[in-house]
mmCIF file with all atom_site columns, C-alpha atoms in Angstrom:
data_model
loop_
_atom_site.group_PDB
_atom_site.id
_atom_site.type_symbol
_atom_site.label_atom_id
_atom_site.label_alt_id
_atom_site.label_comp_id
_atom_site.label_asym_id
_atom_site.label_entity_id
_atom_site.label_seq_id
_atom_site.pdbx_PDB_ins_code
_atom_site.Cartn_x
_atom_site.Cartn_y
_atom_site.Cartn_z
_atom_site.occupancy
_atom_site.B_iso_or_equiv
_atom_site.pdbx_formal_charge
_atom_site.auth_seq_id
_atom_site.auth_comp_id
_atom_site.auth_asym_id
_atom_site.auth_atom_id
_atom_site.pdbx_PDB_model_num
ATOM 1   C CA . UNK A 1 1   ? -0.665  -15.338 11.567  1.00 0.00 ? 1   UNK A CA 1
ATOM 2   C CA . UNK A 1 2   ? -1.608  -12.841 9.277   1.00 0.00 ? 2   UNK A CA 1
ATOM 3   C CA . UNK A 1 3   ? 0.175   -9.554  8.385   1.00 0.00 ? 3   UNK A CA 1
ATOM 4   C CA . UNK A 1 4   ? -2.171  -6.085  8.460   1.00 0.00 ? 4   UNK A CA 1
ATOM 5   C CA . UNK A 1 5   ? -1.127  -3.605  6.264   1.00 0.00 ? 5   UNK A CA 1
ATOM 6   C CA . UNK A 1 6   ? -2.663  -0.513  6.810   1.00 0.00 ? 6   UNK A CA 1
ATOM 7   C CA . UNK A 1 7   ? -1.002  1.967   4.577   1.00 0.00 ? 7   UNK A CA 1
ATOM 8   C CA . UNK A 1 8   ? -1.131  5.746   5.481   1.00 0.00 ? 8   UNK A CA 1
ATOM 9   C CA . UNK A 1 9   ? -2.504  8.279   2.302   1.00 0.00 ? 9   UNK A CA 1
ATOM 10  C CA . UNK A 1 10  ? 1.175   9.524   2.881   1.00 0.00 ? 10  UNK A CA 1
ATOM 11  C CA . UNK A 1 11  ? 3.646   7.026   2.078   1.00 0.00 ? 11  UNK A CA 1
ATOM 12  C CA . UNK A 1 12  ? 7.528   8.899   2.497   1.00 0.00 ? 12  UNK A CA 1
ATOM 13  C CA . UNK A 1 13  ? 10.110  6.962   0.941   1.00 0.00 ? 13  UNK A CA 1
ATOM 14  C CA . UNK A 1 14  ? 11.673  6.471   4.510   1.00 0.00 ? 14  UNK A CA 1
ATOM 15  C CA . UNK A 1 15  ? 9.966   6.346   7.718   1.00 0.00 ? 15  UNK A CA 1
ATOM 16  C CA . UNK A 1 16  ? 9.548   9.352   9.865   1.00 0.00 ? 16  UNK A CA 1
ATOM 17  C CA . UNK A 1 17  ? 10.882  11.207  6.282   1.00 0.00 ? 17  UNK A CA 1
ATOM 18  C CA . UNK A 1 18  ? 8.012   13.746  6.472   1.00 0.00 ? 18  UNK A CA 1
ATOM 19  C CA . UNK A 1 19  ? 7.081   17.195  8.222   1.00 0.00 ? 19  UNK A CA 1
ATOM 20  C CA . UNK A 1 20  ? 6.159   17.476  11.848  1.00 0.00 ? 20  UNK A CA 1
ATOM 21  C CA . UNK A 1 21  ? 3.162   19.586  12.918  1.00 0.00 ? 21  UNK A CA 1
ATOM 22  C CA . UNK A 1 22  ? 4.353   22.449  15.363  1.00 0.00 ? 22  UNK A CA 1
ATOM 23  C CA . UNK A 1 23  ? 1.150   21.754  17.352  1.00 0.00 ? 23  UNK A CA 1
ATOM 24  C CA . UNK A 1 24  ? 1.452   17.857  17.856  1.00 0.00 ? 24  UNK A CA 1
ATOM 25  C CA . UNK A 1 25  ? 2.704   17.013  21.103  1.00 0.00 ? 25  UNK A CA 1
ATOM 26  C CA . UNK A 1 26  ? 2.544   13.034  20.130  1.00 0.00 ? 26  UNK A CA 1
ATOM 27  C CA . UNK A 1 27  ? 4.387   12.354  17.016  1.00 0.00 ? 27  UNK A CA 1
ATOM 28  C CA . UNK A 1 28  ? 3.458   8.983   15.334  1.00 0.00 ? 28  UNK A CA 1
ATOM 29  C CA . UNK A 1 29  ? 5.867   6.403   13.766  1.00 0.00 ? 29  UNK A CA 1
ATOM 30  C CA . UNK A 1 30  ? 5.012   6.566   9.618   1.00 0.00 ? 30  UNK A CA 1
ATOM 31  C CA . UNK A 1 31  ? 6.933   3.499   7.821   1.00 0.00 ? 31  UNK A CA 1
ATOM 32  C CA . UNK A 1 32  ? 8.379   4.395   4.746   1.00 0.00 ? 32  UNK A CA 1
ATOM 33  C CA . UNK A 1 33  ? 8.377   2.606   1.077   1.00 0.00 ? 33  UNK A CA 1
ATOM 34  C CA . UNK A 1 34  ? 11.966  0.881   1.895   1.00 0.00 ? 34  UNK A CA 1
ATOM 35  C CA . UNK A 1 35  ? 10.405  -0.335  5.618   1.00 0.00 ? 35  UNK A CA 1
ATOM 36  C CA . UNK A 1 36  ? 7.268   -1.848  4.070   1.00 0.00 ? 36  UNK A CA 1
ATOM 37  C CA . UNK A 1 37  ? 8.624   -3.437  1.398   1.00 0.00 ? 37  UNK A CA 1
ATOM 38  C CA . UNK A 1 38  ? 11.014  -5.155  3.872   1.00 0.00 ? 38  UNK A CA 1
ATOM 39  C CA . UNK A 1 39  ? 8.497   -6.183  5.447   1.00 0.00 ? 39  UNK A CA 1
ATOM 40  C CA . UNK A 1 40  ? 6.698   -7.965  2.955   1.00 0.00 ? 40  UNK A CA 1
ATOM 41  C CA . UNK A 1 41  ? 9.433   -9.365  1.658   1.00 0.00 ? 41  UNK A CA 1
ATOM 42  C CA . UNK A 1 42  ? 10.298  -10.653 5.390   1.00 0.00 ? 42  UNK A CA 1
ATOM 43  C CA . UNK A 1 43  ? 6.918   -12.027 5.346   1.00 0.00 ? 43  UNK A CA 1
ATOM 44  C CA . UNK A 1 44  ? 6.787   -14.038 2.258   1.00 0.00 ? 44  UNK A CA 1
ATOM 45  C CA . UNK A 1 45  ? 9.970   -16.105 3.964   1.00 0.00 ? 45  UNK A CA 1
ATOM 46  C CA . UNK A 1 46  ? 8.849   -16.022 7.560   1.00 0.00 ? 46  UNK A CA 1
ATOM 47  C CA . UNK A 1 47  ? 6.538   -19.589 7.679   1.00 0.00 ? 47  UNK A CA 1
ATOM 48  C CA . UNK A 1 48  ? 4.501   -18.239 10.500  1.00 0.00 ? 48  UNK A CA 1
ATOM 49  C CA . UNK A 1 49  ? 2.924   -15.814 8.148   1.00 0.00 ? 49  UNK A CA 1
ATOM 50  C CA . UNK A 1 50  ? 0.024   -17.143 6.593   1.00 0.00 ? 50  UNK A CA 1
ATOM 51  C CA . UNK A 1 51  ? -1.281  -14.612 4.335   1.00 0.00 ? 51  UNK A CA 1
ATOM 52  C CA . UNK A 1 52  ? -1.261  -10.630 4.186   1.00 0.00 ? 52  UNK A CA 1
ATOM 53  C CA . UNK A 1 53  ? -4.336  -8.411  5.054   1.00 0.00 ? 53  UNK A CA 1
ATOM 54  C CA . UNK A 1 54  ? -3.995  -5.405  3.005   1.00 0.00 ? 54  UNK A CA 1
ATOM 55  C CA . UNK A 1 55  ? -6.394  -2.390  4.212   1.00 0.00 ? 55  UNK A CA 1
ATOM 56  C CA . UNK A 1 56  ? -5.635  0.788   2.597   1.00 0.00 ? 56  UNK A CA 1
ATOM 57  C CA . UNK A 1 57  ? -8.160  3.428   0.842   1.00 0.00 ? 57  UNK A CA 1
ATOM 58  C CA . UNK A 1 58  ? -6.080  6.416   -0.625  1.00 0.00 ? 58  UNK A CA 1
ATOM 59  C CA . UNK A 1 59  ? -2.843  6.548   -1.577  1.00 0.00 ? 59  UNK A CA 1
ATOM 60  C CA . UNK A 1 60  ? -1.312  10.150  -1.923  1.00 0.00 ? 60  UNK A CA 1
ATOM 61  C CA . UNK A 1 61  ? 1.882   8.262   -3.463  1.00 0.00 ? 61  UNK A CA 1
ATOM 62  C CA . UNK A 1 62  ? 3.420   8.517   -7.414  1.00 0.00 ? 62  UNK A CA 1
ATOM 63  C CA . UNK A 1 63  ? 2.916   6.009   -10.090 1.00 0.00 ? 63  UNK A CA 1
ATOM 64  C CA . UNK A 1 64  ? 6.630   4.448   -9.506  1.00 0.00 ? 64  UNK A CA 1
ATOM 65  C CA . UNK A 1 65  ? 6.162   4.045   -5.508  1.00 0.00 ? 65  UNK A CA 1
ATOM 66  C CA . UNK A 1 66  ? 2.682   1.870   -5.975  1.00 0.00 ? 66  UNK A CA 1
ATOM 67  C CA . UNK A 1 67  ? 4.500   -0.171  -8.935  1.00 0.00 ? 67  UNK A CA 1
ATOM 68  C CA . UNK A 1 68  ? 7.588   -1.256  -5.997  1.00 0.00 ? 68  UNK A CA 1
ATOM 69  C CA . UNK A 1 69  ? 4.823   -2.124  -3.587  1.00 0.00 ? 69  UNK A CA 1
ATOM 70  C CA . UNK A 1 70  ? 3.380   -4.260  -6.370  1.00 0.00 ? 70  UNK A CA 1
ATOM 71  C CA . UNK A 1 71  ? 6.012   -6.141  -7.071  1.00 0.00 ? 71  UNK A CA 1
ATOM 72  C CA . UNK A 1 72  ? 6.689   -6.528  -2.986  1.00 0.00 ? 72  UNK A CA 1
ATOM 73  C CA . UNK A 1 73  ? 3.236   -8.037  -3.215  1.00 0.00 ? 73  UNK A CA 1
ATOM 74  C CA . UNK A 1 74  ? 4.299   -10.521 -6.332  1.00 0.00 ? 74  UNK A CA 1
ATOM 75  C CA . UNK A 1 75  ? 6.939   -11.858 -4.860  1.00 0.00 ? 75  UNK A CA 1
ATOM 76  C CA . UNK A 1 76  ? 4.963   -12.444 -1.489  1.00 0.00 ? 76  UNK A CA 1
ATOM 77  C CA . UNK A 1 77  ? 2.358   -14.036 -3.705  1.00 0.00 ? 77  UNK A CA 1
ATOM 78  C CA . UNK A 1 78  ? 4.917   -15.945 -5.642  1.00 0.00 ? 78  UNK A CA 1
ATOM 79  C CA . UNK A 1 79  ? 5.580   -17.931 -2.268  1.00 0.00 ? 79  UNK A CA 1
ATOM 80  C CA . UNK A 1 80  ? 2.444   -19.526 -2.192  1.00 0.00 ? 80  UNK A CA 1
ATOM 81  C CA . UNK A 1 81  ? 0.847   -17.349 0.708   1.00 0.00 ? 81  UNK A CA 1
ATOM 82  C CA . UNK A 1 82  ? -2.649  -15.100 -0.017  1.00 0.00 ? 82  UNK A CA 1
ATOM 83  C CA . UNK A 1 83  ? -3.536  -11.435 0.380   1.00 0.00 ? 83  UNK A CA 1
ATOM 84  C CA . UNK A 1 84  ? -6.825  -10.239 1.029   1.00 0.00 ? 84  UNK A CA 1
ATOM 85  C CA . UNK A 1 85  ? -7.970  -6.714  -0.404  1.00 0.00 ? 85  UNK A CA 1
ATOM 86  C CA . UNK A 1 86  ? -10.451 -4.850  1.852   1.00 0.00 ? 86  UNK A CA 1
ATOM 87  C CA . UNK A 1 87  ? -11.647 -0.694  2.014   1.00 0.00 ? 87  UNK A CA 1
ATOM 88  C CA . UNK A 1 88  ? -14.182 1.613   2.176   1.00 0.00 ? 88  UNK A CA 1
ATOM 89  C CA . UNK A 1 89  ? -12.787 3.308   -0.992  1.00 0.00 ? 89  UNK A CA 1
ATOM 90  C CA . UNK A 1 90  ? -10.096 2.615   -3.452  1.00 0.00 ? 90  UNK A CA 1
ATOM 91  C CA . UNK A 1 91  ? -9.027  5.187   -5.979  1.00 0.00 ? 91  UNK A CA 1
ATOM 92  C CA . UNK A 1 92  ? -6.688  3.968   -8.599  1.00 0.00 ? 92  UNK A CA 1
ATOM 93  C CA . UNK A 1 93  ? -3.651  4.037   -6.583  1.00 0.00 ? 93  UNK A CA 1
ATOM 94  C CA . UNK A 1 94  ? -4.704  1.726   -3.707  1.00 0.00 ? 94  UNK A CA 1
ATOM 95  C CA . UNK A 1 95  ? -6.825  -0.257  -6.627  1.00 0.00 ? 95  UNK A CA 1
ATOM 96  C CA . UNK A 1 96  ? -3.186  -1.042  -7.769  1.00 0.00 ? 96  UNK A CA 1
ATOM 97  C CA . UNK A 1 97  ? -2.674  -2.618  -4.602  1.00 0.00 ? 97  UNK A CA 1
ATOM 98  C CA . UNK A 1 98  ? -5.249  -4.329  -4.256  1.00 0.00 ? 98  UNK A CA 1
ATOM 99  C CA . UNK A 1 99  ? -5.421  -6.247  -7.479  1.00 0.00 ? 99  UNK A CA 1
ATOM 100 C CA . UNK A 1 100 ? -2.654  -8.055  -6.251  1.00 0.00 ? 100 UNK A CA 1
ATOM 101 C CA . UNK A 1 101 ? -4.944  -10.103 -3.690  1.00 0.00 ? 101 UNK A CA 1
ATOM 102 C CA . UNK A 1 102 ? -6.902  -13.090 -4.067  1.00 0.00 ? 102 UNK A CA 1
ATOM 103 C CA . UNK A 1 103 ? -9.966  -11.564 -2.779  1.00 0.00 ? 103 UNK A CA 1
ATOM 104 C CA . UNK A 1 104 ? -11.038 -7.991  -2.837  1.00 0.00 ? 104 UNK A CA 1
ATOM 105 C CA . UNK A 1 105 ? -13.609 -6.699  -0.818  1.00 0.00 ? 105 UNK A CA 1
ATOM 106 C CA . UNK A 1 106 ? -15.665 -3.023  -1.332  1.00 0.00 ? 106 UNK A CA 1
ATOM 107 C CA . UNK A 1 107 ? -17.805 -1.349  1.706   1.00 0.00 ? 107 UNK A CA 1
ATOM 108 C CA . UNK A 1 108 ? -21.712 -2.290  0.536   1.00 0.00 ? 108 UNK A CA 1
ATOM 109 C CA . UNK A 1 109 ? -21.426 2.050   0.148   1.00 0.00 ? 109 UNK A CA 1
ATOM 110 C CA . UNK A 1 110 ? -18.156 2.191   -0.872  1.00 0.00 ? 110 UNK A CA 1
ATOM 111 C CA . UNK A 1 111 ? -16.605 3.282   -4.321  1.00 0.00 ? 111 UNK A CA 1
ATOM 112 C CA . UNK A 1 112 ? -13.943 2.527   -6.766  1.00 0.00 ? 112 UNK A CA 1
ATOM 113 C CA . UNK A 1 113 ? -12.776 5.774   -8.465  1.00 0.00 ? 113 UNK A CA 1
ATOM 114 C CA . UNK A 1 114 ? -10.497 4.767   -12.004 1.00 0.00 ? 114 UNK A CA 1
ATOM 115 C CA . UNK A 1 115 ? -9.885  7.553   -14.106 1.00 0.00 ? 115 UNK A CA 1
ATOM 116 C CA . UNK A 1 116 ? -6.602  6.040   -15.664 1.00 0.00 ? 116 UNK A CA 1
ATOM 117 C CA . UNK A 1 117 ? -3.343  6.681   -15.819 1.00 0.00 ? 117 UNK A CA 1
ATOM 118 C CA . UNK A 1 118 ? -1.891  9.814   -18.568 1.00 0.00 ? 118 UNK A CA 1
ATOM 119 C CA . UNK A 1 119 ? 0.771   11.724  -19.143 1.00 0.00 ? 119 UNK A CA 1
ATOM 120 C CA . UNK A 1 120 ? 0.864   15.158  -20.845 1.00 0.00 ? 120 UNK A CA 1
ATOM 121 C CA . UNK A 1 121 ? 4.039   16.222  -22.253 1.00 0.00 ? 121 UNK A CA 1
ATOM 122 C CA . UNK A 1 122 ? 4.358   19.926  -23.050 1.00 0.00 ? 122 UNK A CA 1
ATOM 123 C CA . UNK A 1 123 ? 4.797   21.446  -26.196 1.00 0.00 ? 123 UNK A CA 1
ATOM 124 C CA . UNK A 1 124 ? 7.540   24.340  -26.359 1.00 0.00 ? 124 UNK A CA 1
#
């Protein structure tokens, strides 16, 4: 078996830990950080897991939240099990991700957006 990861652009640090529309009659289940990095973690002990499938494009997510999911993905690696990188777009967040996996694959009209990573501390 493989595990699909398909991360949401919004990723709350726990699930359901994020506004509900007034107007949505359906609410849909949206793991948090602590939830997915169980599961990984779960994954890289469970023997029926083969590898992780990691499909995400955006990631609307700070600096220190893709750096967790990382090392999720290390340690998963670290058992001897692959992950395999696949979107349509990857800005630098999801790019992150996905350079974690033994194969990463691009949309023939896809895009990889890196600006890098700053910070900007103020002067008073």
């Amino acid at each position: 078996s493989v595990l699909h990861l398909e991360l949401d652009p919004v990723l709350p640090e726990l699930t359901n830990n994020i506004e509900i529309s007034s107007f949505e009659l359906k609410q849909t289940d949206i793991l948090g950080l602590h939830d997915i990095i169980y599961a990984i973690r779960y994954a890289a002990t469970d023997r029926d897991i083969k590898g992780i499938y990691l499909d995400t494009e955006t990631l609307a997510t700070g600096f220190a939240n893709t750096q967790e999911l990382h090392q999720a993905l290390q340690f998963f690696k670290d058992s001897g099990k692959f992950i395999v990188a696949y979107g349509r777009f990857f800005d630098q967040n999801s790019y992150h991700l996905a350079s974690m996996a033994d194969y990463i694959g691009v949309h023939p009209i896809g895009l990889v957006d890196l600006r890098g990573y700053g910070a900007q501390i103020p002067f008073f």
